[in-house]
Short mmCIF file of C-alpha atoms in Angstrom, two decimals:
data_model
loop_
_atom_site.label_atom_id
_atom_site.label_comp_id
_atom_site.label_asym_id
_atom_site.label_seq_id
_atom_site.Cartn_x
_atom_site.Cartn_y
_atom_site.Cartn_z
CA MET A 1 -7.59 -31.71 -20.55
CA PRO A 2 -8.31 -31.41 -16.83
CA PRO A 3 -11.55 -32.87 -15.42
CA VAL A 4 -14.48 -30.59 -14.67
CA LYS A 5 -14.49 -28.91 -11.26
CA TRP A 6 -17.04 -27.01 -9.21
CA LEU A 7 -16.12 -24.59 -6.48
CA MET A 8 -18.42 -24.00 -3.54
CA HIS A 9 -18.11 -21.63 -0.62
CA TRP A 10 -19.67 -21.59 2.80
CA HIS A 11 -22.44 -19.03 3.24
CA PRO A 12 -23.13 -18.47 6.97
CA ASN A 13 -26.67 -17.80 8.20
CA PRO A 14 -27.39 -14.16 9.12
CA GLY A 15 -25.66 -13.41 12.41
CA ALA A 16 -23.58 -16.59 12.35
CA THR A 17 -19.77 -16.51 12.25
CA LEU A 18 -17.18 -18.63 10.56
CA ASN A 19 -15.26 -21.07 12.70
CA SER A 20 -13.05 -24.08 12.24
CA GLN A 21 -15.77 -26.38 13.64
CA ILE A 22 -17.61 -26.02 10.32
CA LEU A 23 -14.46 -27.10 8.51
CA ALA A 24 -14.11 -30.14 10.78
CA GLU A 25 -17.76 -31.12 10.26
CA ALA A 26 -17.45 -30.80 6.47
CA SER A 27 -14.34 -32.99 6.53
CA GLY A 28 -16.25 -35.49 8.68
CA CYS A 29 -19.03 -35.59 6.07
CA ALA A 30 -16.52 -36.34 3.32
CA GLU A 31 -15.25 -39.28 5.32
CA SER A 32 -18.76 -40.48 6.19
CA LEU A 33 -19.53 -40.64 2.46
CA GLY A 34 -16.57 -42.97 2.05
CA GLY A 35 -13.94 -40.40 1.14
CA SER A 36 -10.32 -41.32 1.87
CA LYS A 37 -8.03 -38.50 2.87
CA ASP A 38 -5.01 -38.38 0.60
CA GLY A 39 -3.00 -35.26 1.14
CA ARG A 40 -3.07 -31.50 1.44
CA TRP A 41 -3.62 -28.79 -1.15
CA LYS A 42 -3.09 -25.06 -1.42
CA THR A 43 -4.14 -22.53 -4.03
CA SER A 44 -3.14 -18.88 -3.63
CA ILE A 45 -4.69 -15.67 -4.88
CA ILE A 46 -2.53 -12.57 -4.98
CA PHE A 47 -3.99 -9.07 -5.17
CA TYR A 48 -1.94 -6.60 -7.20
CA ARG A 49 -2.52 -2.85 -7.01
CA ALA A 50 -1.63 -0.38 -9.75
CA MET A 51 1.25 1.93 -8.82
CA ALA A 52 1.18 5.60 -9.75
CA ARG A 53 4.29 7.21 -11.18
CA ASP A 54 4.80 9.20 -7.98
CA GLY A 55 3.13 6.66 -5.68
CA ALA A 56 6.17 6.23 -3.45
CA SER A 57 6.40 9.90 -2.50
CA ALA A 58 2.66 10.21 -1.99
CA GLY A 59 2.74 7.34 0.54
CA ALA A 60 5.75 8.75 2.39
CA GLY A 61 4.00 12.09 2.90
CA GLY A 62 1.11 10.37 4.68
CA ALA A 63 -1.33 10.91 1.82
CA PRO A 64 -2.98 7.81 0.36
CA PRO A 65 -1.22 6.40 -2.74
CA GLN A 66 -2.59 7.78 -5.97
CA GLN A 67 -4.46 5.49 -8.35
CA PRO A 68 -3.18 6.03 -11.89
CA PRO A 69 -6.09 7.03 -14.13
CA ASP A 70 -7.44 4.81 -16.91
CA VAL A 71 -6.00 1.55 -15.60
CA PRO A 72 -7.68 -1.20 -13.60
CA ARG A 73 -7.39 -0.67 -9.89
CA GLU A 74 -6.30 -4.24 -9.29
CA LEU A 75 -5.23 -7.47 -10.87
CA LEU A 76 -5.52 -10.95 -9.44
CA GLY A 77 -2.80 -13.55 -9.64
CA VAL A 78 -3.78 -17.20 -9.16
CA ALA A 79 -1.35 -20.02 -8.39
CA LEU A 80 -3.22 -23.34 -8.59
CA HIS A 81 -2.17 -26.31 -6.49
CA GLU A 82 -2.54 -28.73 -9.39
CA ARG A 83 -0.20 -26.82 -11.75
CA PRO A 84 2.72 -25.22 -9.85
CA GLY A 85 4.47 -24.42 -13.15
CA LEU A 86 1.64 -22.18 -14.32
CA TYR A 87 0.36 -18.80 -13.14
CA PHE A 88 -2.88 -17.08 -14.03
CA SER A 89 -3.68 -13.41 -13.97
CA ILE A 90 -7.24 -12.15 -14.06
CA LEU A 91 -8.32 -8.75 -15.21
CA ARG A 92 -11.94 -8.72 -14.02
CA SER A 93 -12.70 -5.35 -15.58
CA HIS A 94 -11.89 -6.76 -19.01
CA ARG A 95 -13.15 -10.32 -18.34
CA LEU A 96 -9.70 -11.58 -19.27
CA VAL A 97 -7.77 -14.54 -17.84
CA LEU A 98 -4.13 -14.81 -18.87
CA GLN A 99 -2.28 -18.11 -18.56
CA ALA A 100 1.49 -17.74 -18.04
CA ASP A 101 4.46 -19.48 -16.44
CA ALA A 102 5.46 -19.47 -12.80
CA ALA A 103 8.03 -16.78 -13.83
CA PHE A 104 5.22 -14.26 -14.48
CA PRO A 105 5.28 -12.74 -10.96
CA GLN A 106 8.97 -11.96 -11.52
CA VAL A 107 8.04 -10.04 -14.68
CA MET A 108 5.51 -7.99 -12.70
CA GLU A 109 8.09 -7.36 -10.00
CA LYS A 110 10.59 -6.05 -12.57
CA LEU A 111 8.00 -3.83 -14.29
CA GLN A 112 6.99 -2.15 -11.00
CA SER A 113 3.69 -1.08 -12.53
CA TYR A 114 1.59 -3.32 -10.27
CA LYS A 115 2.65 -4.42 -6.81
CA ALA A 116 1.55 -7.58 -4.98
CA ARG A 117 -0.24 -6.42 -1.83
CA VAL A 118 -2.20 -9.24 -0.22
CA THR A 119 -2.07 -13.00 -0.65
CA LEU A 120 -4.96 -15.25 0.34
CA ASN A 121 -4.40 -18.98 0.63
CA PHE A 122 -7.08 -21.59 0.12
CA GLU A 123 -5.79 -24.71 1.81
CA GLY A 124 -6.87 -27.94 3.40
CA PHE A 125 -7.15 -31.69 2.86
CA GLN A 126 -8.33 -33.62 -0.16
CA TYR A 127 -10.48 -36.74 -0.24
CA GLN A 128 -10.86 -39.34 -2.99
CA LEU A 129 -14.46 -40.49 -3.32
CA GLY A 130 -14.87 -42.86 -6.26
CA ASP A 131 -14.86 -40.75 -9.46
CA PHE A 132 -14.86 -37.58 -7.37
CA CYS A 133 -12.16 -35.68 -5.57
CA LEU A 134 -13.20 -33.33 -2.79
CA ARG A 135 -10.92 -30.62 -1.48
CA ILE A 136 -12.22 -28.89 1.62
CA GLY A 137 -10.34 -25.89 2.85
CA LYS A 138 -10.14 -22.59 4.63
CA CYS A 139 -9.35 -19.20 3.18
CA VAL A 140 -6.69 -17.42 5.24
CA PRO A 141 -4.37 -14.49 4.57
CA ASN A 142 -0.73 -15.44 4.06
CA ASN A 143 1.13 -15.74 7.37
CA SER A 144 -2.10 -15.50 9.36
CA GLU A 145 -4.65 -17.90 10.77
CA THR A 146 -7.60 -15.47 10.59
CA LEU A 147 -10.39 -17.43 8.93
CA ARG A 148 -11.80 -15.48 5.99
CA GLY A 149 -13.86 -18.23 4.41
CA ILE A 150 -14.48 -21.92 3.95
CA MET A 151 -14.74 -23.45 0.51
CA MET A 152 -14.46 -26.71 -1.35
CA GLU A 153 -13.57 -28.04 -4.77
CA VAL A 154 -15.46 -30.97 -6.27
CA GLU A 155 -13.70 -32.56 -9.22
CA TYR A 156 -15.29 -35.25 -11.42
CA TYR A 157 -12.60 -37.26 -13.19
CA PRO A 158 -14.52 -38.90 -16.07
CA LEU A 159 -15.72 -35.72 -17.79
CA SER A 160 -14.22 -32.46 -19.12
CA SER A 161 -17.42 -31.07 -20.67
CA ILE A 162 -19.11 -28.56 -18.39
CA GLU A 163 -22.58 -29.14 -19.83
CA LYS A 164 -22.37 -32.93 -19.93
CA SER A 165 -21.21 -33.05 -16.32
CA ARG A 166 -23.84 -30.65 -14.96
CA ALA A 167 -26.39 -33.34 -14.04
CA VAL A 168 -23.92 -35.56 -12.17
CA MET A 169 -22.41 -32.57 -10.36
CA GLU A 170 -25.85 -31.32 -9.32
CA ASP A 171 -26.72 -34.80 -8.02
CA PHE A 172 -23.50 -34.92 -6.03
CA PHE A 173 -24.12 -31.44 -4.65
CA ASP A 174 -27.64 -32.50 -3.52
CA ILE A 175 -26.23 -35.55 -1.71
CA TRP A 176 -23.57 -33.40 -0.12
CA GLN A 177 -26.08 -30.81 1.09
CA GLU A 178 -28.35 -33.52 2.55
CA THR A 179 -25.44 -35.12 4.39
CA LEU A 180 -24.23 -31.81 5.78
CA ALA A 181 -27.74 -30.69 6.76
CA LYS A 182 -27.83 -33.46 9.37
CA LYS A 183 -25.11 -31.57 11.26
CA SER A 184 -27.41 -28.55 11.71
CA LEU A 185 -24.59 -26.12 10.99
CA PRO A 186 -25.37 -22.36 10.81
CA GLY A 187 -25.08 -22.00 7.06
CA HIS A 188 -24.71 -23.91 3.81
CA PHE A 189 -22.44 -24.30 0.80
CA ILE A 190 -23.25 -22.35 -2.35
CA HIS A 191 -22.05 -23.32 -5.82
CA VAL A 192 -19.86 -20.58 -7.34
CA GLU A 193 -21.56 -19.90 -10.67
CA SER A 194 -19.13 -18.28 -13.10
CA ASN A 195 -19.93 -16.86 -16.51
CA PHE A 196 -17.18 -18.62 -18.44
CA SER A 197 -18.32 -17.41 -21.86
CA GLU A 198 -17.77 -13.79 -20.73
CA TYR A 199 -14.10 -14.73 -20.34
CA GLY A 200 -14.03 -16.34 -23.78
CA LEU A 201 -13.81 -19.85 -22.30
CA SER A 202 -15.44 -22.85 -23.97
CA ASP A 203 -17.38 -25.85 -22.70
CA HIS A 204 -14.13 -27.86 -22.40
CA TYR A 205 -12.90 -27.41 -18.85
CA SER A 206 -9.42 -25.96 -18.38
CA PHE A 207 -7.17 -24.52 -15.68
CA GLN A 208 -8.33 -21.08 -16.82
CA HIS A 209 -11.87 -22.07 -15.82
CA THR A 210 -10.57 -22.91 -12.33
CA ALA A 211 -8.78 -19.58 -12.07
CA VAL A 212 -12.01 -17.75 -13.02
CA GLN A 213 -13.99 -19.77 -10.43
CA TYR A 214 -11.52 -18.78 -7.72
CA ALA A 215 -11.85 -15.12 -8.67
CA THR A 216 -15.65 -15.37 -8.54
CA CYS A 217 -15.51 -17.33 -5.27
CA LEU A 218 -13.34 -14.65 -3.72
CA GLN A 219 -15.72 -11.92 -4.83
CA GLN A 220 -18.63 -13.76 -3.21
CA LEU A 221 -16.65 -14.48 -0.03
CA MET A 222 -15.72 -10.82 0.32
CA ALA A 223 -19.30 -9.73 -0.35
CA ALA A 224 -20.48 -12.08 2.42
CA VAL A 225 -17.87 -10.60 4.82
CA THR A 226 -19.02 -7.08 3.93
CA VAL A 227 -22.67 -7.96 4.58
CA ARG A 228 -21.80 -9.54 7.93
CA GLY A 229 -19.85 -6.38 8.81
CA MET B 1 20.52 -13.62 -16.76
CA GLU B 2 21.94 -13.99 -20.24
CA CYS B 3 25.21 -13.32 -22.00
CA VAL B 4 24.82 -11.59 -25.34
CA VAL B 5 27.07 -10.70 -28.25
CA GLN B 6 25.58 -8.88 -31.24
CA GLY B 7 26.99 -8.08 -34.60
CA ILE B 8 25.99 -7.49 -38.18
CA ILE B 9 26.75 -9.29 -41.41
CA GLU B 10 26.22 -8.37 -45.03
CA THR B 11 23.33 -10.31 -46.51
CA GLN B 12 25.59 -11.65 -49.28
CA HIS B 13 27.64 -13.53 -46.65
CA VAL B 14 24.71 -15.06 -44.72
CA GLU B 15 24.77 -18.31 -46.69
CA ALA B 16 28.46 -18.84 -45.95
CA LEU B 17 27.84 -18.08 -42.26
CA GLU B 18 25.05 -20.66 -42.24
CA VAL B 19 27.44 -23.32 -43.59
CA LEU B 20 30.04 -22.38 -40.97
CA LEU B 21 27.49 -22.52 -38.14
CA GLN B 22 26.17 -25.86 -39.38
CA GLY B 23 29.68 -27.27 -39.26
CA LEU B 24 30.53 -25.82 -35.85
CA SER B 25 27.27 -26.77 -34.15
CA GLY B 26 26.46 -30.14 -35.70
CA VAL B 27 22.72 -29.50 -35.22
CA PRO B 28 19.98 -28.78 -37.74
CA LYS B 29 19.07 -25.19 -38.51
CA GLU B 30 15.81 -23.90 -37.01
CA ARG B 31 13.59 -21.46 -38.82
CA VAL B 32 13.05 -18.12 -37.10
CA ARG B 33 10.01 -15.95 -37.71
CA VAL B 34 9.28 -13.86 -34.64
CA HIS B 35 6.86 -10.96 -34.37
CA GLU B 36 8.25 -8.76 -31.62
CA LEU B 37 6.01 -6.15 -30.00
CA CYS B 38 7.60 -3.62 -27.70
CA LEU B 39 5.17 -2.17 -25.16
CA LYS B 40 5.72 0.76 -22.83
CA SER B 41 3.81 1.78 -19.73
CA GLY B 42 1.42 4.72 -19.92
CA PRO B 43 2.64 8.09 -18.58
CA SER B 44 1.22 7.77 -15.07
CA LEU B 45 1.54 4.03 -14.54
CA GLY B 46 4.23 2.44 -12.45
CA VAL B 47 6.87 3.63 -10.00
CA VAL B 48 9.18 4.03 -13.00
CA PRO B 49 8.51 3.86 -16.77
CA SER B 50 8.69 0.26 -17.89
CA GLU B 51 9.01 -1.68 -21.09
CA VAL B 52 8.08 -5.24 -21.91
CA ARG B 53 8.42 -7.27 -25.10
CA LEU B 54 5.91 -9.76 -26.40
CA LEU B 55 7.33 -12.31 -28.81
CA CYS B 56 5.04 -14.28 -31.07
CA ASP B 57 6.74 -17.30 -32.65
CA LEU B 58 5.23 -17.58 -36.11
CA ALA B 59 7.58 -20.37 -37.26
CA GLN B 60 5.42 -23.07 -35.65
CA SER B 61 2.06 -24.24 -36.97
CA THR B 62 0.37 -22.76 -33.89
CA PRO B 63 1.77 -19.34 -32.90
CA SER B 64 3.06 -19.23 -29.34
CA TRP B 65 3.66 -16.16 -27.16
CA THR B 66 6.46 -15.25 -24.76
CA ILE B 67 6.67 -12.28 -22.41
CA ARG B 68 10.24 -10.97 -22.15
CA HIS B 69 11.60 -8.38 -19.76
CA VAL B 70 15.14 -7.21 -20.43
CA GLY B 71 16.85 -5.78 -17.38
CA GLY B 72 19.90 -3.65 -16.95
CA SER B 73 23.30 -4.96 -17.95
CA MET B 74 26.17 -5.53 -15.58
CA ARG B 75 28.20 -2.39 -14.93
CA GLY B 76 31.29 -1.47 -13.04
CA ALA B 77 34.91 -2.53 -12.97
CA GLY B 78 34.05 -6.21 -13.19
CA ALA B 79 31.82 -5.71 -16.20
CA GLU B 80 34.46 -3.69 -18.02
CA GLN B 81 36.75 -6.69 -17.96
CA ILE B 82 34.13 -8.87 -19.62
CA SER B 83 33.98 -8.90 -23.39
CA VAL B 84 30.30 -9.81 -23.63
CA LEU B 85 27.15 -8.15 -22.36
CA VAL B 86 25.66 -9.79 -19.26
CA ARG B 87 22.12 -8.71 -18.45
CA ALA B 88 19.07 -9.73 -16.43
CA ILE B 89 16.29 -11.43 -18.37
CA VAL B 90 12.91 -12.76 -17.25
CA GLU B 91 10.73 -14.71 -19.67
CA SER B 92 7.36 -16.35 -19.36
CA LYS B 93 5.23 -18.25 -21.84
CA ALA B 94 1.77 -16.75 -22.15
CA SER B 95 -1.61 -17.48 -23.68
CA ASN B 96 -2.55 -15.75 -26.92
CA ASN B 97 -4.57 -13.01 -25.20
CA VAL B 98 -1.38 -11.54 -23.72
CA LEU B 99 -1.42 -8.43 -25.93
CA ARG B 100 -4.99 -7.59 -24.88
CA TYR B 101 -3.92 -8.20 -21.28
CA PHE B 102 -1.09 -5.70 -21.39
CA TYR B 103 -3.25 -3.14 -23.21
CA GLY B 104 -5.82 -3.70 -20.47
CA ILE B 105 -3.34 -3.00 -17.66
CA GLY B 106 -2.17 0.25 -19.22
CA TYR B 107 0.62 -0.58 -21.65
CA LYS B 108 0.81 0.85 -25.16
CA LEU B 109 2.48 -0.41 -28.31
CA ASP B 110 5.69 1.52 -28.92
CA HIS B 111 6.90 -0.35 -31.98
CA GLU B 112 6.82 -3.77 -33.57
CA LEU B 113 9.24 -5.77 -35.70
CA LEU B 114 9.36 -9.02 -37.58
CA LYS B 115 12.59 -11.00 -37.39
CA ILE B 116 13.05 -13.59 -40.13
CA GLY B 117 15.99 -15.94 -40.42
CA PHE B 118 17.46 -19.02 -38.77
CA ALA B 119 19.02 -20.20 -35.53
CA PHE B 120 21.36 -22.90 -34.28
CA ARG B 121 21.05 -24.11 -30.69
CA PHE B 122 23.86 -26.26 -29.30
CA HIS B 123 26.01 -26.91 -26.26
CA ARG B 124 29.67 -25.84 -26.35
CA GLY B 125 30.75 -25.05 -22.81
CA ALA B 126 27.34 -23.41 -22.36
CA GLN B 127 23.94 -23.64 -24.03
CA ILE B 128 24.51 -21.28 -26.95
CA THR B 129 22.02 -19.95 -29.48
CA VAL B 130 23.21 -18.20 -32.63
CA THR B 131 20.46 -16.34 -34.46
CA VAL B 132 20.86 -14.68 -37.84
CA THR B 133 17.89 -12.54 -38.85
CA SER B 134 16.69 -9.86 -41.15
CA VAL B 135 14.90 -7.23 -39.06
CA ASN B 136 11.72 -5.99 -40.74
CA LYS B 137 9.35 -3.15 -40.07
CA LEU B 138 5.59 -3.46 -40.53
CA PRO B 139 4.02 -0.74 -42.70
CA LYS B 140 0.61 -1.25 -41.10
CA LEU B 141 -0.37 -2.35 -37.60
CA HIS B 142 0.42 -6.08 -37.12
CA ALA B 143 0.73 -6.59 -40.90
CA THR B 144 3.42 -9.29 -40.74
CA GLU B 145 2.72 -10.39 -44.32
CA GLU B 146 3.73 -6.93 -45.58
CA ALA B 147 6.96 -6.62 -43.61
CA VAL B 148 9.94 -4.96 -45.33
CA PRO B 149 13.59 -5.14 -44.22
CA ILE B 150 14.84 -2.11 -42.37
CA THR B 151 18.34 -2.67 -43.77
CA PRO B 152 18.09 -5.01 -46.78
CA ALA B 153 21.85 -5.42 -47.20
CA ILE B 154 22.57 -6.11 -43.54
CA GLN B 155 21.41 -8.83 -41.14
CA LEU B 156 21.68 -9.13 -37.38
CA VAL B 157 23.76 -11.86 -35.72
CA GLU B 158 23.03 -12.55 -32.05
CA ILE B 159 24.88 -15.06 -29.87
CA THR B 160 23.13 -15.64 -26.56
CA ALA B 161 23.53 -18.05 -23.66
CA PRO B 162 21.54 -18.25 -20.41
CA ALA B 163 23.56 -17.66 -17.26
CA ALA B 164 23.15 -17.48 -13.48
CA ALA B 165 24.84 -15.36 -10.85
CA ASP B 166 27.11 -18.26 -9.88
CA ASN B 167 28.24 -19.31 -13.35
CA TYR B 168 28.20 -16.27 -15.64
CA ASN B 169 31.99 -16.17 -15.83
CA ASP B 170 32.05 -19.67 -17.29
CA VAL B 171 29.28 -18.78 -19.72
CA VAL B 172 31.11 -15.62 -20.76
CA SER B 173 34.26 -17.70 -21.46
CA ALA B 174 32.27 -20.19 -23.56
CA VAL B 175 30.59 -17.46 -25.60
CA THR B 176 33.84 -15.54 -26.07
CA ALA B 177 35.62 -18.69 -27.23
CA PHE B 178 32.86 -19.48 -29.71
CA CYS B 179 32.85 -15.96 -31.09
CA GLU B 180 36.49 -16.43 -32.12
CA TYR B 181 35.25 -18.76 -34.86
CA LEU B 182 32.98 -16.04 -36.23
CA ALA B 183 35.55 -13.26 -36.35
CA PRO B 184 35.92 -11.93 -39.88
#
């Protein structure tokens, strides 16, 4: 049973932009709290789009590809850094998170019903801080350095119960916010609140919970980008 | 990829085949009880029509699910010289909401079967699995407890072995050699 984890993403102040200085300052805070850097991490989210039966010819003629009716417009694939042998697929419209093997993308490729379009990588360094592990990272499209977001994972090793760990995670988050506030950065981290019960997930934390948090985090990151224009 | 040989056997001879396989393999028999659901894509979904199989292993105390995509078999002059079927296969374990997932992304149930029998898994030049099953239809949706054999007097024998592009000839030889022992 994996330990409980919170995801947080950087919410810039109105008018402020994202930049790598924020990432550097956040990493500095982790170290100032006594965190020791111990490696890199990378989680990927893959956007799949539904393919229409005659989608290829529609694209070639210059017209936009047709969306097949009665199917979700997109699926998300999630490849977590901590479990390279697993793959998760999220159907947000149905509040469903499927856990599968790393071979699952090959199945989708063979079926040709959904095509992988865009991959976003969440990557950075991780820091051990007593019973906590912090992973601070940037969100960038695959094969690009364009910064789309900044986020962090906070993992608490001793507990796997979401409810039982809430108090200690909130305390940590308060300490983190206070430490970061001293840097006077143009924004703050927000905890990604996910409705796990909607996805049929229990109080015991699992990799499926992490996959759902990443999907929610991405939704909030993209909403923030849209608002900023 | 996998190499496959399929045949049939009269139910009255299954017990004798089991004894033969036990002797040849030297491994214990495994129980087989697999609910196989064949799903097909909806009429407007996908560049081409597609089919995927969901296999639910009911032989274990906790059912487990596998997604299986069967690709095209090898064709051409090279394939004609091979005595077994060589085809592309992709499999993935999945959580138990996999049927709802595929319904959700636009797949529909085409048919379902229940395969009941036994299997022997052993290594003899290749990792070979011999499965002998009665193939059953379900009179009502997902009613595995009410399954009835499609052909009561006949059972299916499948010999399979995983293969890769750089070793399928060796696997084919191993499977072909083993099949000699099962010739009537």
